[in-house]
Tab-separated table of C-alpha atoms in Angstrom:
chain	number	residue	atom	x	y	z
A	781	MET	CA	12.590	-3.184	34.735
A	782	ASN	CA	14.638	-6.181	33.592
A	783	ALA	CA	13.322	-6.264	30.004
A	784	ARG	CA	11.184	-3.958	27.928
A	785	LYS	CA	7.551	-4.861	28.305
A	786	LEU	CA	4.535	-4.279	26.110
A	787	ILE	CA	1.368	-3.549	28.113
A	788	VAL	CA	-1.817	-4.063	26.097
A	789	MET	CA	-5.373	-3.340	27.171
A	790	ASP	CA	-8.849	-3.569	25.751
A	791	LEU	CA	-11.144	-0.554	26.190
A	792	ASP	CA	-14.795	-1.399	26.893
A	793	GLY	CA	-15.139	-3.337	30.135
A	794	THR	CA	-11.378	-3.148	30.706
A	795	LEU	CA	-9.743	0.294	30.586
A	796	LEU	CA	-12.917	2.401	30.390
A	797	ASN	CA	-15.107	3.072	33.423
A	798	GLU	CA	-18.908	3.263	33.699
A	799	GLU	CA	-18.870	6.656	31.956
A	800	GLY	CA	-17.005	5.191	28.990
A	801	ILE	CA	-13.805	7.135	29.699
A	802	VAL	CA	-10.331	6.577	31.125
A	803	THR	CA	-9.910	7.982	34.624
A	804	GLN	CA	-7.281	10.646	35.278
A	805	LYS	CA	-5.605	8.284	37.742
A	806	THR	CA	-5.204	5.674	35.015
A	807	LYS	CA	-4.010	8.179	32.407
A	808	LYS	CA	-1.393	9.532	34.792
A	809	TYR	CA	-0.081	6.093	35.750
A	810	LEU	CA	0.089	4.789	32.173
A	811	GLY	CA	1.763	8.015	31.077
A	812	LYS	CA	4.368	7.470	33.798
A	813	LEU	CA	5.039	3.921	32.554
A	814	LYS	CA	5.374	5.195	28.996
A	815	LYS	CA	8.013	7.708	30.084
A	816	GLU	CA	9.851	4.920	31.918
A	817	GLY	CA	10.176	2.956	28.671
A	818	TYR	CA	7.236	0.577	28.775
A	819	VAL	CA	5.397	0.290	25.463
A	820	ILE	CA	1.696	0.981	25.997
A	821	ALA	CA	-0.876	-0.273	23.490
A	822	ILE	CA	-4.640	-0.239	23.266
A	823	ALA	CA	-6.226	-3.273	21.578
A	824	THR	CA	-9.884	-2.634	20.834
A	825	GLY	CA	-12.714	-3.630	18.545
A	826	ARG	CA	-13.427	0.077	18.077
A	827	ILE	CA	-12.350	2.087	15.060
A	828	LEU	CA	-9.504	4.558	15.556
A	829	LYS	CA	-11.654	7.688	15.907
A	830	SER	CA	-13.924	6.067	18.502
A	831	ALA	CA	-10.906	4.848	20.495
A	832	LEU	CA	-9.405	8.339	20.511
A	833	ILE	CA	-12.644	9.938	21.685
A	834	ALA	CA	-13.000	7.468	24.577
A	835	THR	CA	-9.391	7.901	25.693
A	836	GLY	CA	-9.003	11.642	25.199
A	837	GLU	CA	-6.621	11.127	22.247
A	838	ALA	CA	-4.739	8.319	24.040
A	839	GLU	CA	-1.662	10.411	24.766
A	840	PHE	CA	-0.552	7.801	27.326
A	841	ALA	CA	-0.230	5.136	24.597
A	842	ASN	CA	2.364	4.331	21.938
A	843	TYR	CA	0.110	2.196	19.721
A	844	ILE	CA	-3.554	1.539	19.021
A	845	VAL	CA	-4.506	-1.861	17.629
A	846	ALA	CA	-7.962	-0.997	16.298
A	847	ASP	CA	-10.740	-2.998	14.632
A	848	ALA	CA	-9.818	-6.027	16.791
A	849	GLY	CA	-6.462	-6.359	15.050
A	850	ALA	CA	-7.237	-5.279	11.481
A	851	ALA	CA	-5.462	-1.911	11.767
A	852	VAL	CA	-2.415	-0.766	13.741
A	853	TYR	CA	-1.600	2.880	14.450
A	854	LYS	CA	1.496	4.405	16.026
A	855	MET	CA	1.871	7.739	17.799
A	856	GLN	CA	4.432	9.668	15.759
A	857	ALA	CA	5.106	13.382	16.241
A	858	ASP	CA	1.776	13.822	18.054
A	859	ASN	CA	-0.172	12.155	15.221
A	860	TRP	CA	-1.604	8.668	14.918
A	861	GLU	CA	-0.100	7.140	11.775
A	862	GLU	CA	-1.324	3.907	10.189
A	863	VAL	CA	1.484	1.363	10.148
A	864	ASP	CA	-0.508	-1.708	9.106
A	865	ALA	CA	-4.009	-2.500	7.808
A	866	ASP	CA	-5.723	-5.671	6.588
A	867	LEU	CA	-8.688	-4.329	4.608
A	868	ILE	CA	-11.867	-6.133	3.526
A	869	SER	CA	-12.556	-5.925	-0.199
A	870	ARG	CA	-15.386	-3.798	-1.564
A	871	LYS	CA	-16.792	-6.861	-3.360
A	872	ILE	CA	-17.154	-8.740	-0.076
A	873	ALA	CA	-18.789	-5.673	1.523
A	874	GLU	CA	-21.333	-5.515	-1.297
A	875	GLU	CA	-22.199	-9.176	-0.820
A	876	ILE	CA	-22.536	-8.839	2.956
A	877	ILE	CA	-24.820	-5.805	2.620
A	878	SER	CA	-26.997	-7.776	0.189
A	879	GLU	CA	-27.618	-10.331	2.979
A	880	PHE	CA	-29.556	-7.771	5.050
A	881	ASP	CA	-32.977	-8.998	6.215
A	882	ASP	CA	-34.716	-6.419	8.404
A	883	GLU	CA	-36.640	-9.141	10.215
A	884	LYS	CA	-33.367	-10.533	11.579
A	885	PHE	CA	-30.681	-7.840	11.219
A	886	ARG	CA	-30.586	-4.696	13.326
A	887	TYR	CA	-27.683	-3.246	11.359
A	888	ILE	CA	-24.604	-3.952	9.271
A	889	ASP	CA	-21.602	-1.696	9.906
A	890	LEU	CA	-18.914	-1.052	7.318
A	891	CYS	CA	-16.101	0.408	9.400
A	892	SER	CA	-13.257	2.742	8.460
A	893	LYS	CA	-10.721	4.495	10.682
A	894	ASP	CA	-12.929	7.586	10.996
A	895	TYR	CA	-16.529	6.371	10.718
A	896	ILE	CA	-18.859	3.484	11.406
A	897	ASN	CA	-21.011	3.503	8.270
A	898	MET	CA	-24.197	1.781	9.407
A	899	TYR	CA	-26.791	0.272	7.086
A	900	ALA	CA	-30.075	0.055	8.999
A	901	THR	CA	-33.763	0.505	8.328
A	902	LYS	CA	-35.038	1.599	11.760
A	903	TYR	CA	-34.376	2.742	15.333
A	904	PHE	CA	-30.962	4.389	14.951
A	905	SER	CA	-29.577	7.913	15.027
A	906	GLU	CA	-26.228	9.325	13.962
A	907	GLY	CA	-23.425	10.119	16.387
A	908	ARG	CA	-19.888	11.481	16.378
A	909	VAL	CA	-18.521	8.425	14.611
A	910	VAL	CA	-21.722	6.841	13.250
A	911	ARG	CA	-23.236	7.677	9.864
A	912	ILE	CA	-26.580	6.033	9.052
A	913	TYR	CA	-27.660	4.859	5.600
A	914	ASP	CA	-30.889	3.171	4.539
A	915	ASP	CA	-29.850	2.856	0.885
A	916	LYS	CA	-27.388	0.132	-0.040
A	917	ASP	CA	-25.950	1.893	-3.081
A	918	THR	CA	-25.288	5.073	-1.098
A	919	ILE	CA	-23.431	3.406	1.756
A	920	LEU	CA	-21.218	1.494	-0.676
A	921	ARG	CA	-20.544	4.614	-2.722
A	922	ASN	CA	-19.299	6.373	0.422
A	923	MET	CA	-17.004	3.553	1.530
A	924	HIS	CA	-13.289	3.451	0.823
A	925	LYS	CA	-11.005	1.535	3.198
A	926	ILE	CA	-13.070	-1.057	5.091
A	927	THR	CA	-11.231	-2.138	8.227
A	928	HIS	CA	-13.909	-4.540	9.411
A	929	ILE	CA	-17.624	-5.340	9.235
A	930	SER	CA	-20.026	-5.842	12.147
A	931	ALA	CA	-23.532	-7.283	12.037
A	932	GLY	CA	-26.135	-6.865	14.780
A	933	PHE	CA	-29.311	-8.886	15.111
A	934	TRP	CA	-32.647	-8.750	16.906
A	935	LYS	CA	-31.973	-12.061	18.706
A	936	ASN	CA	-28.822	-13.914	19.738
A	937	ASP	CA	-30.192	-16.990	17.948
A	938	PHE	CA	-29.807	-15.120	14.652
A	939	VAL	CA	-26.152	-14.452	15.514
A	940	LYS	CA	-25.397	-18.165	15.614
A	941	GLU	CA	-27.505	-18.785	12.492
A	942	TYR	CA	-25.623	-16.222	10.432
A	943	GLN	CA	-22.242	-17.241	11.756
A	944	LYS	CA	-22.878	-20.608	10.093
A	945	ILE	CA	-24.249	-19.014	6.908
A	946	PHE	CA	-21.413	-16.515	6.540
A	947	THR	CA	-18.706	-19.062	7.393
A	948	LYS	CA	-19.917	-21.305	4.587
A	949	LYS	CA	-20.408	-18.480	2.059
A	950	TYR	CA	-17.242	-16.497	2.766
A	951	PRO	CA	-14.309	-18.848	3.404
A	952	GLU	CA	-11.898	-15.920	3.011
A	953	LEU	CA	-13.303	-14.347	6.187
A	954	ASP	CA	-13.211	-15.169	9.888
A	955	ILE	CA	-16.713	-14.786	11.355
A	956	LYS	CA	-16.558	-14.262	15.102
A	957	ILE	CA	-19.239	-13.937	17.767
A	958	MET	CA	-18.609	-10.968	20.054
A	959	GLN	CA	-19.967	-10.182	23.510
A	960	ASP	CA	-18.800	-7.729	26.152
A	961	SER	CA	-18.660	-8.624	29.844
A	962	PHE	CA	-21.279	-6.020	30.797
A	963	ASP	CA	-24.095	-7.174	28.464
A	964	ASP	CA	-25.685	-10.357	27.153
A	965	VAL	CA	-26.134	-9.009	23.617
A	966	GLN	CA	-24.061	-10.775	20.981
A	967	TRP	CA	-23.149	-9.738	17.454
A	968	LEU	CA	-20.885	-10.822	14.597
A	969	GLU	CA	-17.504	-9.377	13.669
A	970	LEU	CA	-16.168	-10.118	10.174
A	971	PHE	CA	-12.466	-9.933	9.293
A	972	ASN	CA	-10.071	-11.257	6.710
A	973	LYS	CA	-8.691	-14.670	7.625
A	974	GLY	CA	-6.090	-14.545	10.367
A	975	VAL	CA	-7.061	-11.139	11.744
A	976	GLU	CA	-7.396	-11.061	15.528
A	977	LYS	CA	-6.218	-8.810	18.321
A	978	TYR	CA	-3.110	-10.908	18.840
A	979	SER	CA	-2.069	-10.582	15.186
A	980	GLY	CA	-1.994	-6.789	15.583
A	981	ILE	CA	-0.269	-7.009	18.964
A	982	ASN	CA	2.369	-9.337	17.525
A	983	LYS	CA	3.128	-6.768	14.801
A	984	VAL	CA	3.681	-4.148	17.502
A	985	ALA	CA	5.934	-6.522	19.453
A	986	GLN	CA	8.016	-7.222	16.334
A	987	MET	CA	8.390	-3.515	15.555
A	988	GLU	CA	9.510	-2.872	19.134
A	989	ASN	CA	11.660	-6.032	19.374
A	990	ILE	CA	9.754	-7.258	22.430
A	991	LYS	CA	9.515	-10.965	23.162
A	992	ASN	CA	6.080	-12.516	23.578
A	993	GLU	CA	6.920	-13.496	27.157
A	994	ASN	CA	7.142	-9.770	27.947
A	995	ILE	CA	3.665	-8.872	26.689
A	996	ILE	CA	1.002	-8.242	29.370
A	997	ALA	CA	-2.550	-8.211	27.969
A	998	PHE	CA	-5.756	-7.198	29.768
A	999	GLY	CA	-9.288	-7.986	28.569
A	1000	ASP	CA	-12.846	-8.894	29.467
A	1001	GLY	CA	-14.837	-9.881	26.346
A	1002	LEU	CA	-14.939	-12.646	23.771
A	1003	ASN	CA	-12.668	-10.850	21.297
A	1004	ASP	CA	-9.997	-10.673	24.005
A	1005	ILE	CA	-9.622	-14.437	24.369
A	1006	ASP	CA	-7.009	-14.796	21.621
A	1007	MET	CA	-4.664	-12.198	23.140
A	1008	ILE	CA	-5.274	-13.395	26.705
A	1009	GLU	CA	-4.374	-16.918	25.624
A	1010	LYS	CA	-1.455	-16.118	23.299
A	1011	CYS	CA	0.332	-13.215	24.991
A	1012	GLY	CA	2.990	-14.143	27.536
A	1013	ILE	CA	0.950	-12.808	30.448
A	1014	GLY	CA	-2.819	-12.837	29.962
A	1015	VAL	CA	-4.862	-10.960	32.557
A	1016	ALA	CA	-8.648	-11.142	32.767
A	1017	MET	CA	-10.534	-8.381	34.513
A	1018	LYS	CA	-12.467	-9.291	37.648
A	1019	ASN	CA	-15.617	-8.436	35.663
A	1020	ALA	CA	-14.575	-10.521	32.611
A	1021	LEU	CA	-16.688	-13.251	31.070
A	1022	ILE	CA	-15.943	-16.705	32.451
A	1023	ASP	CA	-14.605	-17.838	29.046
A	1024	VAL	CA	-11.947	-15.126	29.288
A	1025	LYS	CA	-11.026	-15.919	32.890
A	1026	GLU	CA	-10.515	-19.580	32.003
A	1027	LYS	CA	-7.735	-18.638	29.551
A	1028	ALA	CA	-5.982	-16.088	31.780
A	1029	ASN	CA	-2.793	-16.413	33.805
A	1030	PHE	CA	-4.131	-13.858	36.284
A	1031	ILE	CA	-7.413	-12.180	37.224
A	1032	THR	CA	-7.426	-8.631	38.562
A	1033	ASP	CA	-8.597	-8.026	42.122
A	1034	LYS	CA	-10.636	-5.034	40.967
A	1035	THR	CA	-13.010	-4.362	38.070
A	1036	ASN	CA	-12.757	-1.809	35.278
A	1037	LEU	CA	-14.929	0.463	37.437
A	1038	GLU	CA	-12.216	0.442	40.125
A	1039	ASP	CA	-9.086	1.091	38.010
A	1040	GLY	CA	-8.426	-2.643	38.025
A	1041	ILE	CA	-5.582	-2.471	35.499
A	1042	ILE	CA	-3.642	0.055	37.562
A	1043	ASP	CA	-4.203	-1.896	40.764
A	1044	PHE	CA	-2.782	-5.011	39.081
A	1045	LEU	CA	0.217	-3.289	37.493
A	1046	GLN	CA	1.236	-1.553	40.727
A	1047	LYS	CA	1.453	-4.962	42.375
A	1048	TYR	CA	2.953	-6.895	39.444
A	1049	LEU	CA	5.610	-4.654	37.914
């Protein structure tokens, strides 16, 4: 290894398989690289708790860039400690929740590191990280640190409609359309201006004194484009959306269902 490298990977459609987990083969290989001095980071749109559940506590990683760049966590003494967060104000959250129209919106999520606090009026049930509210005052009363906001709709046409509406109404936010490689459903992700996966990754690189040319980033979905394009070595998964592949330096020979990241790294490093 000529220079320290930062290896960054998305979760859904990238590191996770069809069961939504990381294979033992992948965990073992990434753990080996970590011991050898590589810095391993996850960069995901998920909140911290959801990322840890999917990865089995992510013991193979040094950092988790969660909420698509809004929050950065570092493994320190077997605990994940927050080292950076760009939080959305409560006032903005109140205004976004007030936009809810149940003829167009499926849900609005106010996300924290531990829970997705979902405002919805029908067709949802709670899970390990999801808490459901159908009362606007109650969901806001239970919110503290808001790492990002997501909005789901009944039709993709409404996604584009509300991207325009929100962009005009909330100039202090970036309103991004999100889509994974394995589905045609789109939704909106709302962040403070300047928040993206690469902004979180760059903070990690600065803390670790790693040059951008030595960052390898893997992704498949729309919210991976910024890191694929801006990191020194951008790698799109074989199963990635075409928009992602067009920005990549490399495309893996195998998909996320075939340990595509590991296959690539074994050949590249």
